[in-house]
Coordinates of C-alpha atoms and ligand atoms in Angstrom, one line a residue:
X1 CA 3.1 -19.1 -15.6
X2 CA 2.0 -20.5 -18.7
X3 CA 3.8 -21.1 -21.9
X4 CA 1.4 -18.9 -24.8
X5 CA 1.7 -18.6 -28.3
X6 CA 1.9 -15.7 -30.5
X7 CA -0.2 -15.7 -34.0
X8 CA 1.3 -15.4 -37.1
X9 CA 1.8 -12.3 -38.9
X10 CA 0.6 -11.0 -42.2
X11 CA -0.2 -7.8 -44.4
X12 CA -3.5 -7.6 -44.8
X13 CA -3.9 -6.0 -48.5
X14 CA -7.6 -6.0 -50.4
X15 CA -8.6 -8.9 -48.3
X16 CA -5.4 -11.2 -48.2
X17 CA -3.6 -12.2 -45.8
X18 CA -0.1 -11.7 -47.1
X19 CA 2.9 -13.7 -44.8
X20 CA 6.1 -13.1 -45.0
X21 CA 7.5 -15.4 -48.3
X22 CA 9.6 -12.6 -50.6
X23 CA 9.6 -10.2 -48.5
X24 CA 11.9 -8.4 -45.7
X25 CA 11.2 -9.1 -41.9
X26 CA 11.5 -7.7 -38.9
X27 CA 11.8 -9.6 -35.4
X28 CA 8.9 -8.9 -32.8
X29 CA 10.3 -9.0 -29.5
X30 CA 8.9 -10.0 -26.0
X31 CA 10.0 -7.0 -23.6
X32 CA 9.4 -8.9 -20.5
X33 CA 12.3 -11.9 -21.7
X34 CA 13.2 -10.7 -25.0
X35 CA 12.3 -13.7 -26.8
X36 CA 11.4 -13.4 -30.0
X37 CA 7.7 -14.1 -30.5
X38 CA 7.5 -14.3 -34.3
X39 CA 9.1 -12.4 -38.0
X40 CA 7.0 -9.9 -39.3
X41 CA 6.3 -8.7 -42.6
X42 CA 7.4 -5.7 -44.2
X43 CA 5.7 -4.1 -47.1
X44 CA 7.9 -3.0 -50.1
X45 CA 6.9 -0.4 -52.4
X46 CA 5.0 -3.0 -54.9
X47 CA 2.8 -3.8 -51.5
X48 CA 2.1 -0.4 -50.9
X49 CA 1.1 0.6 -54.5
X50 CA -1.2 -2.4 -54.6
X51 CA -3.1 -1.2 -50.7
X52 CA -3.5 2.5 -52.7
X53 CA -4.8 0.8 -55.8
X54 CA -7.4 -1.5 -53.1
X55 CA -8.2 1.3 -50.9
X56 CA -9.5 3.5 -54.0
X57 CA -11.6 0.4 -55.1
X58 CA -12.2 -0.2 -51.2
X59 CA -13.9 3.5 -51.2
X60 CA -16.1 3.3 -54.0
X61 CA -17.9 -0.1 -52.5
X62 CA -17.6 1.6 -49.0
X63 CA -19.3 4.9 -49.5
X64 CA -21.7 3.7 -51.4
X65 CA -22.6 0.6 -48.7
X66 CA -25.6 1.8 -46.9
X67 CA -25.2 3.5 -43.1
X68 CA -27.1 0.9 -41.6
X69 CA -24.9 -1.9 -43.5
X70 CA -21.8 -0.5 -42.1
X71 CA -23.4 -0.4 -38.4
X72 CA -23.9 -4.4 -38.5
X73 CA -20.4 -5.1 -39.9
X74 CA -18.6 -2.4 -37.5
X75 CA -21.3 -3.8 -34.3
X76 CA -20.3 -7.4 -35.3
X77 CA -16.8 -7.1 -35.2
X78 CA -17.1 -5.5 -32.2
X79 CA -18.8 -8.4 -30.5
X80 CA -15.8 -10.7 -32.2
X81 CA -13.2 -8.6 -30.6
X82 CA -15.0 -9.4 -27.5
X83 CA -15.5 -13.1 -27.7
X84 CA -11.6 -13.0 -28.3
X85 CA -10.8 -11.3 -25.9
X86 CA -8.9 -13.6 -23.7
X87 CA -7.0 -14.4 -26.7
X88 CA -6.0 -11.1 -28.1
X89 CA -5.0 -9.7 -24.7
X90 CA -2.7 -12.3 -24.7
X91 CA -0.9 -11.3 -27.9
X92 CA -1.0 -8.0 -26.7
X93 CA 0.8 -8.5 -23.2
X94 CA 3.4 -10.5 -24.8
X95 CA 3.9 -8.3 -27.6
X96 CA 3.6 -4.8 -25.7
X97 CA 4.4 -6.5 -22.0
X98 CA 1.3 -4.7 -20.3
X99 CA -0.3 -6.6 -17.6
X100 CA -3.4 -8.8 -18.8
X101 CA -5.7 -7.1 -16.8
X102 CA -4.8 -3.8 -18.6
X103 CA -4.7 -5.6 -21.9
X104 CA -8.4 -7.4 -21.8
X105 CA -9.6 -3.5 -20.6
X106 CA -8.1 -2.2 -23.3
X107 CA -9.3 -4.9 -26.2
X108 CA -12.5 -4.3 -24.5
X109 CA -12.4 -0.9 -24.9
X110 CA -11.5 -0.7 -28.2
X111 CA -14.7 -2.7 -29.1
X112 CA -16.7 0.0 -27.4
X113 CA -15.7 2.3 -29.9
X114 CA -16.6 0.0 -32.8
X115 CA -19.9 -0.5 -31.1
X116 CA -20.4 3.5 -30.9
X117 CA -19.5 4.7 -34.2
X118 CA -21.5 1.9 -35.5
X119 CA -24.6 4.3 -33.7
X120 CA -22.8 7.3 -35.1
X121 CA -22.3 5.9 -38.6
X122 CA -26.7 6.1 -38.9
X123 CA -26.3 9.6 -37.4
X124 CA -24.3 10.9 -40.3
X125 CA -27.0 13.6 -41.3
X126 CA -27.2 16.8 -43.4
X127 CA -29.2 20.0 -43.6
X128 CA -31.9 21.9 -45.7
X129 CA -31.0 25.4 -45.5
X130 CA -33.5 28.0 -46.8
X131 CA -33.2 29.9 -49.7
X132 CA -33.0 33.4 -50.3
X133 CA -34.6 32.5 -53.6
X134 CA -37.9 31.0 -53.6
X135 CA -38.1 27.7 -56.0
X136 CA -34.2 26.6 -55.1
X137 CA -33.6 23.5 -52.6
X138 CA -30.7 23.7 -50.9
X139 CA -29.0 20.5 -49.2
X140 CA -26.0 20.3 -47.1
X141 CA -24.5 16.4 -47.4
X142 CA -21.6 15.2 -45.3
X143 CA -19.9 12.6 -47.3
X144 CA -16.8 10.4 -46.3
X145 CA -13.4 12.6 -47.5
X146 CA -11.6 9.9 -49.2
X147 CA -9.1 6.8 -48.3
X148 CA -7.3 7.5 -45.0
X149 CA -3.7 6.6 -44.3
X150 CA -3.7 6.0 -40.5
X151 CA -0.4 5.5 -38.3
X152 CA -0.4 4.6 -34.8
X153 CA 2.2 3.3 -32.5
X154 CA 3.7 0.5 -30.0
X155 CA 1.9 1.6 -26.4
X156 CA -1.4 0.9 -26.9
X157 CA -1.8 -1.6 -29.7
X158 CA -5.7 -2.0 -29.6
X159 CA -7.0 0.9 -28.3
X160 CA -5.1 3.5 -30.7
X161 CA -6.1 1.6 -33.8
X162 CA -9.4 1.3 -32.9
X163 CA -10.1 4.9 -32.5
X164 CA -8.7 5.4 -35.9
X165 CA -10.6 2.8 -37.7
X166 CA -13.8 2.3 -36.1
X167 CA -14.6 6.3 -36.9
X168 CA -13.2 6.0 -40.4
X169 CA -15.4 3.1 -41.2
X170 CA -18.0 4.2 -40.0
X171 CA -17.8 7.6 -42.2
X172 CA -17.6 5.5 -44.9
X173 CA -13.7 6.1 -46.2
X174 CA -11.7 3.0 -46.8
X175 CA -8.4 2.7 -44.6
X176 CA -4.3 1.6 -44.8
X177 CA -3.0 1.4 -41.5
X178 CA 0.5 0.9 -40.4
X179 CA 0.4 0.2 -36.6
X180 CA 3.7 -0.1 -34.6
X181 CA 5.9 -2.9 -35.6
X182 CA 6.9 -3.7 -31.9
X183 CA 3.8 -4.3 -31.0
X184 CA 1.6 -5.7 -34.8
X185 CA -0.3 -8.9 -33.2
X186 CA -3.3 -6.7 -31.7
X187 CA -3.8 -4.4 -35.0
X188 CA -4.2 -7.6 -37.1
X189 CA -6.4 -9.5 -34.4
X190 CA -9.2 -6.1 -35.0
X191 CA -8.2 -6.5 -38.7
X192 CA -9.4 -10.2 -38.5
X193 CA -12.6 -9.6 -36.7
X194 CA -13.7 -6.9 -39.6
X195 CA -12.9 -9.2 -41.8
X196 CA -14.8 -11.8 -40.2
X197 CA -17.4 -9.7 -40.1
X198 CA -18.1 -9.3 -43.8
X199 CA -15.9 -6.2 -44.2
X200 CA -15.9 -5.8 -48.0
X201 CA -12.4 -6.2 -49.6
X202 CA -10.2 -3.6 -50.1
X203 CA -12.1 -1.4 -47.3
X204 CA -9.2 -2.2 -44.7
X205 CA -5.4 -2.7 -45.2
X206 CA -2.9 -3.1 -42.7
X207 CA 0.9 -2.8 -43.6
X208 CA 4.0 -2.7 -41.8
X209 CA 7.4 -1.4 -43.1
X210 CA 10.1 0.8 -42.7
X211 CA 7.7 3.7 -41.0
X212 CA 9.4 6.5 -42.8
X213 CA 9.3 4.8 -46.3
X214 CA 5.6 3.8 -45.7
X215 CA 4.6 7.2 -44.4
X216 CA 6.3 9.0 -47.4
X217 CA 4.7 6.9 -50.3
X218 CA 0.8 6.6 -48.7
X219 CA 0.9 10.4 -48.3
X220 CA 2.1 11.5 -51.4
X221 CA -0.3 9.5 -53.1
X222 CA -3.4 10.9 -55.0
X223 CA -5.6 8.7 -53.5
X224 CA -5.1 9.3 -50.1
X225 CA -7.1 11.7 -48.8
X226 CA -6.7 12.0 -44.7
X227 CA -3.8 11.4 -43.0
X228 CA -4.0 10.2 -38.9
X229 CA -1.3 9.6 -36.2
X230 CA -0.4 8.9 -32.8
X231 CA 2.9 9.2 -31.7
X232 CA 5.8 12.0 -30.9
X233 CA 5.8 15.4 -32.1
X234 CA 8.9 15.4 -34.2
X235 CA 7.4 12.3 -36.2
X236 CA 4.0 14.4 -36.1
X237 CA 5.1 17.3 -37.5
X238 CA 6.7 15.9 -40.1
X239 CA 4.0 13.9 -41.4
X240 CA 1.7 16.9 -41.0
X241 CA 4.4 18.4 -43.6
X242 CA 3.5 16.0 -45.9
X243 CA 0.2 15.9 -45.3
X244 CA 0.0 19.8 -46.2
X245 CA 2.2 19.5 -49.3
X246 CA -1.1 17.9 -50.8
X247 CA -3.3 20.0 -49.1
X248 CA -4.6 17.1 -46.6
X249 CA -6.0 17.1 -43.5
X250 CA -4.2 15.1 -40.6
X251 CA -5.1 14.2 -37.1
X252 CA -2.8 14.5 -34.4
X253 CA -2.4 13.1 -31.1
X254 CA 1.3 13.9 -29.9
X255 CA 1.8 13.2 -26.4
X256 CA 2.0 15.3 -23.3
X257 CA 3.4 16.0 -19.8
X258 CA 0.2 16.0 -17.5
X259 CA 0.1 18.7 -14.7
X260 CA -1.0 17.2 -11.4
X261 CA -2.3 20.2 -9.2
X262 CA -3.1 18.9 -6.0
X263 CA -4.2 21.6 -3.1
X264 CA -4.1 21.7 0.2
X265 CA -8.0 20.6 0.8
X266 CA -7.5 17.3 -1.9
X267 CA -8.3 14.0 -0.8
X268 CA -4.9 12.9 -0.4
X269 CA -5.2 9.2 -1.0
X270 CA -7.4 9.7 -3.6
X271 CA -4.8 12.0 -5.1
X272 CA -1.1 10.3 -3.9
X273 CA -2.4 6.5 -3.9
X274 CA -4.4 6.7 -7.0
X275 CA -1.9 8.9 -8.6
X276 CA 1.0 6.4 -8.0
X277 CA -0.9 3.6 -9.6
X278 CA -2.3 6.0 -12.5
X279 CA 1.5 7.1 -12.7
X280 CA 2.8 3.7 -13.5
X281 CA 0.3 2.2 -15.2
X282 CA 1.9 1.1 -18.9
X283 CA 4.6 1.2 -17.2
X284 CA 4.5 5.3 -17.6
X285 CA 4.3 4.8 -21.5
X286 CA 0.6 6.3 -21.9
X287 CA 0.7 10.2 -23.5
X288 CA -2.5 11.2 -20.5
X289 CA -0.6 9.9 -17.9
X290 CA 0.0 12.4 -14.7
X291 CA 3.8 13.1 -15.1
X292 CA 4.1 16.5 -13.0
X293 CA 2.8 16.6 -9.2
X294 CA 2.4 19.9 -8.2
X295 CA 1.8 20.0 -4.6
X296 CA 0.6 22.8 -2.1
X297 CA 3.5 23.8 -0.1
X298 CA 2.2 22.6 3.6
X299 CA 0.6 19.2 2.4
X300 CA 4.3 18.8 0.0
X301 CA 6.0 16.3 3.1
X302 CA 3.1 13.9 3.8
X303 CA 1.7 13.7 0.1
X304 CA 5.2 12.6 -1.1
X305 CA 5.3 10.4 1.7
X306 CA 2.3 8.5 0.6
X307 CA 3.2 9.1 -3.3
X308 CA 6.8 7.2 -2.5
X309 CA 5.1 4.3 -0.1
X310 CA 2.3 3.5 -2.8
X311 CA 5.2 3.8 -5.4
X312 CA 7.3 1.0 -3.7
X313 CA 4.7 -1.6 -3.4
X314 CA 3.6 -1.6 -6.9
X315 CA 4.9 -4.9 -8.0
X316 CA 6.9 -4.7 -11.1
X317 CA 7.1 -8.1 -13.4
X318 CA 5.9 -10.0 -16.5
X319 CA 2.6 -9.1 -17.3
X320 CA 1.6 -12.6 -18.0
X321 CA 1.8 -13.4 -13.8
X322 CA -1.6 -12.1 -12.2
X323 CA 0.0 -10.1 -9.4
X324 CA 2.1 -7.9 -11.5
X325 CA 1.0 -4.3 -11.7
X326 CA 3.7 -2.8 -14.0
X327 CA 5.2 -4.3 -16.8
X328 CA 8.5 -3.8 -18.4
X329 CA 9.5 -0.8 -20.8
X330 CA 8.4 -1.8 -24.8
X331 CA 11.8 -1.4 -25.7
X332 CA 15.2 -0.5 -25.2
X333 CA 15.1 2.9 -26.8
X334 CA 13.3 3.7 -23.9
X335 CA 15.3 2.3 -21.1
X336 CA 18.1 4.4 -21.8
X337 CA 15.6 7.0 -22.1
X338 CA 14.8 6.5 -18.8
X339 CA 18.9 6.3 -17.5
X340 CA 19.6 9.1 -19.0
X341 CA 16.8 11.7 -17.6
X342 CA 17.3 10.5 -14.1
X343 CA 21.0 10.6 -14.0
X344 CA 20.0 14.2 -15.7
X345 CA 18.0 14.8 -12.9
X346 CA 20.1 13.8 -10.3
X347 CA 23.3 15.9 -11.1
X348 CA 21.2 18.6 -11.2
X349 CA 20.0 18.5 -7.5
X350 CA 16.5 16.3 -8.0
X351 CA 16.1 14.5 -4.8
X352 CA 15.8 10.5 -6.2
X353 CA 13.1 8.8 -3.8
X354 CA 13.0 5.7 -4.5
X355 CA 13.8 3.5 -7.8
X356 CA 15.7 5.2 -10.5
X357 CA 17.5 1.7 -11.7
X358 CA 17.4 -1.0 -14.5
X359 CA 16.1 -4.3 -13.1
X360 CA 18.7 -6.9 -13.9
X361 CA 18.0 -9.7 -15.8
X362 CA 16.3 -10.3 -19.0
X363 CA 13.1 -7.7 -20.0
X364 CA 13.2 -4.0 -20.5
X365 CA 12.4 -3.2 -16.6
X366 CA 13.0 -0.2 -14.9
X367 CA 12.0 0.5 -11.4
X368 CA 9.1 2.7 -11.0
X369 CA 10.8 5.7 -9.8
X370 CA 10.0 9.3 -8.0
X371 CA 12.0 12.4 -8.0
X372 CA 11.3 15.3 -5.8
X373 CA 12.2 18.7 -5.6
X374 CA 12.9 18.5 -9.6
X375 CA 15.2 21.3 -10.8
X376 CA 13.3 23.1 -13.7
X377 CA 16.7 23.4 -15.6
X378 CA 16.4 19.3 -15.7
X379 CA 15.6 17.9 -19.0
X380 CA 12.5 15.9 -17.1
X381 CA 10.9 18.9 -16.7
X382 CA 10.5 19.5 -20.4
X383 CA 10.3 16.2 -22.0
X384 CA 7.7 13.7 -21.9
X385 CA 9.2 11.1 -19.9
X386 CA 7.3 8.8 -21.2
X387 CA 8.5 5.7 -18.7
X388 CA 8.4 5.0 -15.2
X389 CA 9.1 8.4 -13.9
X390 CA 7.1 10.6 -11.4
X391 CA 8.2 14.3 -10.9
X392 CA 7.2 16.0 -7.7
X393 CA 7.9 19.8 -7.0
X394 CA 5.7 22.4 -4.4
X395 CA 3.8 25.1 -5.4
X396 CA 1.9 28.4 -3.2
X397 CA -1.0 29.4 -5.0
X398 CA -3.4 29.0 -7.7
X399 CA -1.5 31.2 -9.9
X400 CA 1.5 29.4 -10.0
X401 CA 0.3 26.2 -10.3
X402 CA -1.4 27.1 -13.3
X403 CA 1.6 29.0 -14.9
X404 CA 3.9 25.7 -14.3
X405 CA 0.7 23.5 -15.9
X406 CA 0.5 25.3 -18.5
X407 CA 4.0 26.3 -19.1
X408 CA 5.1 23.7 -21.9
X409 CA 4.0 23.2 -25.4
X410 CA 1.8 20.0 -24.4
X411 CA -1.7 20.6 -24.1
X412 CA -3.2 16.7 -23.6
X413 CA -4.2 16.2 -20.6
X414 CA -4.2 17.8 -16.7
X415 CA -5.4 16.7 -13.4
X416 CA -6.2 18.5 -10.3
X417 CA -7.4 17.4 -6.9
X418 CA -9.5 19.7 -4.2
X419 CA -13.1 19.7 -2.6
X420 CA -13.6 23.4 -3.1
X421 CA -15.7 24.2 -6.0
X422 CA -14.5 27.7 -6.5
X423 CA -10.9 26.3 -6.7
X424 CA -12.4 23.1 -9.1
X425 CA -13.8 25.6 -11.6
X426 CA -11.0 28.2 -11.6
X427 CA -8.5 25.3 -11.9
X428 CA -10.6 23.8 -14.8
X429 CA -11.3 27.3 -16.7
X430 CA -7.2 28.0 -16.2
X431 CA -5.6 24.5 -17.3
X432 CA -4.7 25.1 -21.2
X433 CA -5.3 20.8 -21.5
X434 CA -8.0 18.9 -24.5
X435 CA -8.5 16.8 -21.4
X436 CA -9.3 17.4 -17.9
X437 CA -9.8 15.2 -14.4
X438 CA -10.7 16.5 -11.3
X439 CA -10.4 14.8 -8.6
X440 CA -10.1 11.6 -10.5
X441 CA -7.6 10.1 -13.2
X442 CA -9.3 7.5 -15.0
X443 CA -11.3 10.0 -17.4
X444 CA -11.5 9.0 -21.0
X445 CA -14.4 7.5 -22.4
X446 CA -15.7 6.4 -25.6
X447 CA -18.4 8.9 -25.5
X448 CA -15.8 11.9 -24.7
X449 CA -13.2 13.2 -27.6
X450 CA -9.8 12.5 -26.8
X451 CA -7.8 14.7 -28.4
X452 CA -5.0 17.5 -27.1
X453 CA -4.4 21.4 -27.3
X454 CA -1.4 23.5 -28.1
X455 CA 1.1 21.1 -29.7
X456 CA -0.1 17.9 -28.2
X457 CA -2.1 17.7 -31.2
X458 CA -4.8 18.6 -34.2
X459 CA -8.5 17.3 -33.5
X460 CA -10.3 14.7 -31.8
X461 CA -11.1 10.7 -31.7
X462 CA -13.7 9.1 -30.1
X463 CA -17.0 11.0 -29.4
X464 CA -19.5 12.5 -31.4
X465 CA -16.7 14.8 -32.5
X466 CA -14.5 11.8 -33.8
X467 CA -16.4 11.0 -36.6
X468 CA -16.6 14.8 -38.3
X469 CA -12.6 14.4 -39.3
X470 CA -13.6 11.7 -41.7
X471 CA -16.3 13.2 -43.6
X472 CA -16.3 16.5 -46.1
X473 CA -18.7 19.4 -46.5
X474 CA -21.2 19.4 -50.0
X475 CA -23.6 21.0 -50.9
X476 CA -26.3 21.0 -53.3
X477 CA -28.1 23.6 -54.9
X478 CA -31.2 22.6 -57.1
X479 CA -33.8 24.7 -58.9
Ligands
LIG1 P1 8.0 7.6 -32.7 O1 7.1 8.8 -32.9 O2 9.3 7.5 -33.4 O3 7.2 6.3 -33.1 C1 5.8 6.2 -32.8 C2 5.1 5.5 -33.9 O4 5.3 6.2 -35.1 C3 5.8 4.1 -34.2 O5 4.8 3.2 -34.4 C4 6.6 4.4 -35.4 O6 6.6 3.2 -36.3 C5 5.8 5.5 -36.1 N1 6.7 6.3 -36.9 C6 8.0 6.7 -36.6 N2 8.5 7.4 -37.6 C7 7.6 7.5 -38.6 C8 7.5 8.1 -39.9 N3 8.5 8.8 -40.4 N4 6.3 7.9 -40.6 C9 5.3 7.2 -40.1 N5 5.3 6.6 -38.9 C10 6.4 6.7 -38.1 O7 8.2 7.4 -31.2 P2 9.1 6.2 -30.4 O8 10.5 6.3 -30.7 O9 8.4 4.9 -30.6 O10 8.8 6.8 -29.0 C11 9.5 8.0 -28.7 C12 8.6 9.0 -28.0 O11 7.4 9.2 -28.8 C13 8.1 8.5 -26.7 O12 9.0 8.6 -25.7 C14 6.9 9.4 -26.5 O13 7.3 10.6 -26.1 C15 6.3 9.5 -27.9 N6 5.2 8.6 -28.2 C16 4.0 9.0 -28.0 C17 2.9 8.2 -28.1 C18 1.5 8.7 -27.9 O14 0.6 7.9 -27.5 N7 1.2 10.0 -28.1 C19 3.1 6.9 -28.5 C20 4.4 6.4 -28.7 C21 5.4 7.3 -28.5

């Protein structure tokens, strides 16, 4: 395995890169040997005030730069995220731990989306709406709201940002993001290519700090005008507090527990093979994974057969080393996470299949693990596990299948697996889920809004829906 190095960090503030001289740091640590990779910068309130005062100039060169300018700046960076990507993936599997084949899919993808709202940013129309009046004009405009304070966490360090930014831009509004600070590198590797890309100064910032203090002072400012974030719902709500003390919009994206209803007439590989591997992916850390496998009764024995032999070969390791398939936890907050809903599980009758350990050594790792027969008193069965966990429990019909999916307050995403088209559309028209695969996990696209019901969330990203959070109503009316 090679030896790779980490880029330095910064704050990016009204086109500067700002290191880390004067100011509080943070270590950023390598989950798969807990080396330190490099000290990162932490903005103080001084730092903040001056990203506010650069954003609001930021805005007023941004909303004013013409649709078609924005497109070449947003489609240029996209193809400099994608020239880099070897490099960027890199930072982001040593920062975050993924596997590099997961992290050069995901710079990649995030490009795609600067790439599409570049399109969407030159499809930003309005409306002439006829009078009741005759000699009056009347025009509907859709302009960009205002500067956006965006906040997005550790698990997907490209892909979450992206989303964020490349609609904002595109709108027109100017941006301060904090990403994760476990995770920084990839943030400021997209921050680089815009600014490479001729982004005007002062249209971008990225800070990092203590999240609370950050969060407090961007939202209570004047200038901001639309507040995003992706992360857990007691952090979500209280930034959508905030956000409504000022009367601002937010976006959400809060994390779920995705139902798995698999019937008696699914493709069983398809659904137990595939939903291993879509199980474990990121290590379990990604808020549309399939958490709950619900399983028709008579096919129950061989599916969690195939679920637990698929689960076992998955080959758990540093995601620098080609043949690993799951990486390590990003932190330590979530191993004992992990610990303590299994051992949870356990006392309470959950049959443990296969895993349900730390792996010695250095690294966050915990062994990909499956639990059958899950109590529904066990905390698993209400909290996002968000790790390595895979919950399996039978089910008889379509009824109850859909009153277990739908039972918790999540509302992301939901999977089901059959070949009758009857079942297909009744399962589809039942599952209370922003998101929905049937008979197939891999389902979000660039085109499609990802976004959540219920209290997985507020809103959309991505799509042609994902730009309409980032612009405001006017109208005119002219005699
Ligand atoms: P968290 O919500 O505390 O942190 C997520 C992100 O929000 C981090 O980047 C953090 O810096 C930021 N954050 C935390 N407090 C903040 C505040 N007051 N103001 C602004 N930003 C703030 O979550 P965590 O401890 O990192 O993970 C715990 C759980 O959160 C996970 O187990 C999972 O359930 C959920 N989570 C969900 C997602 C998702 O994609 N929806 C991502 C990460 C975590």
């Amino acid at each position: 395995m090679k030896t790779l190095s980490y880029d330095p960090l910064y704050l990016f503030i009204d086109g500067r890169w700002l290191d880390a001289e004067g100011r509080d740091t943070v270590a950023v640590v390598n989950p798969a040997t807990n080396a330190v990779l490099g000290r990162l910068p932490l903005a103080d309130a001084s730092d903040l005030d001056r990203a506010l005062a650069a954003a609001e100039r930021g805005f007023a060169t941004w909303r004013r730069t013409a649709p078609a300018e924005r497109a070449r700046i947003l489609k240029a960076s996209a193809d400099l995220m994608r020239e880099r990507v070897e490099h960027i993936a890199t930072l982001m599997t040593l920062e975050e731990g993924k596997p590099l084949v997961e992290s050069r899919d995901e710079v990649l993808r995030a490009a795609d989306y600067f790439e599409w709202f570049a399109e969407e940013a030159r499809r930003i129309d309005g409306r002439v709406v006829p009078a009741n009046r005759p000699g009056v004009l009347q025009l509907v405009k859709r302009e960009p709201i205002g500067p956006v304070a965006a906040f997005t966490p550790w698990n997907f360090p490209a892909i979450t940002p992206a989303r964020k930014l490349s609609a904002a831009l595109a709108a027109g509004c100017s941006v301060i993001i904090k990403p994760g600070e476990e995770s920084p590198a990839a943030a400021l590797a997209l921050a680089r290519a815009l600014d490479d890309a001729g982004l005007p100064k002062g249209v971008l910032q990225v800070v990092f700090g203590v999240p609370d203090a950050v969060s407090s002072q961007l939202i209570a400012s004047p200038v901001i005008r639309k507040v995003a974030f992706t992360g857990s719902m007691p952090v979500g709500r209280l930034l959508a507090e905030r956000a409504a003390a000022g009367v601002k919009p937010i976006t959400l994206e809060l994390g779920g527990h995705g139902p798995v209803l698999v019937f008696r007439d699914a493709d069983l590989d398809a659904a137990a093979v595939g939903g291993a591997a879509n199980r474990f992916r990121g290590t379990g850390q990604i808020c549309i994974s399939s958490t709950r496998f619900l399983v028709q009764r008579d096919i129950y024995p061989r599916f969690t057969e195939r679920f637990v032999a698929a689960t076992r070969a998955l080959v758990v390791g540093d995601g620098l080393d080609a043949s690993t398939q799951v990486g390590p936890l990003a932190n330590a907050r979530q191993l004992a996470k992990m610990e303590s809903l299994v051992e949870d599980a356990v006392r309470q009758g959950a049959r443990l299949l296969t895993g349900g350990k730390r792996i010695p050594g250095p690294g966050y790792f915990f062994e990909p693990t499956v639990l059958a027969d899950v109590p529904m008193s066990a905390r698993v069965m209400h909290e996002e596990p968000f790790g390595p966990i895979a919950v399996l429990r039978p089910f008889d019909g379509l009824d109850d299948a859909l009153t277990e999916a739908n039972r918790l307050p999540y509302g992301l995403s939901a999977y089901a697996f059959t070949r009758d088209a009857r079942t297909a559309i009744d399962v589809a028209d039942g599952l209370e889920a922003g998101m929905i695969g049937i008979n197939q996990y891999r389902i979000v696209a660039t085109e499609l809004p990802f976004g959540g019901m219920k209290e997985s969330g507020i809103g959309s990203e991505g799509g042609a829906e994902g730009i309409h959070h980032y612009l405001v109503n006017k109208f005119i009316s002219q005699i």
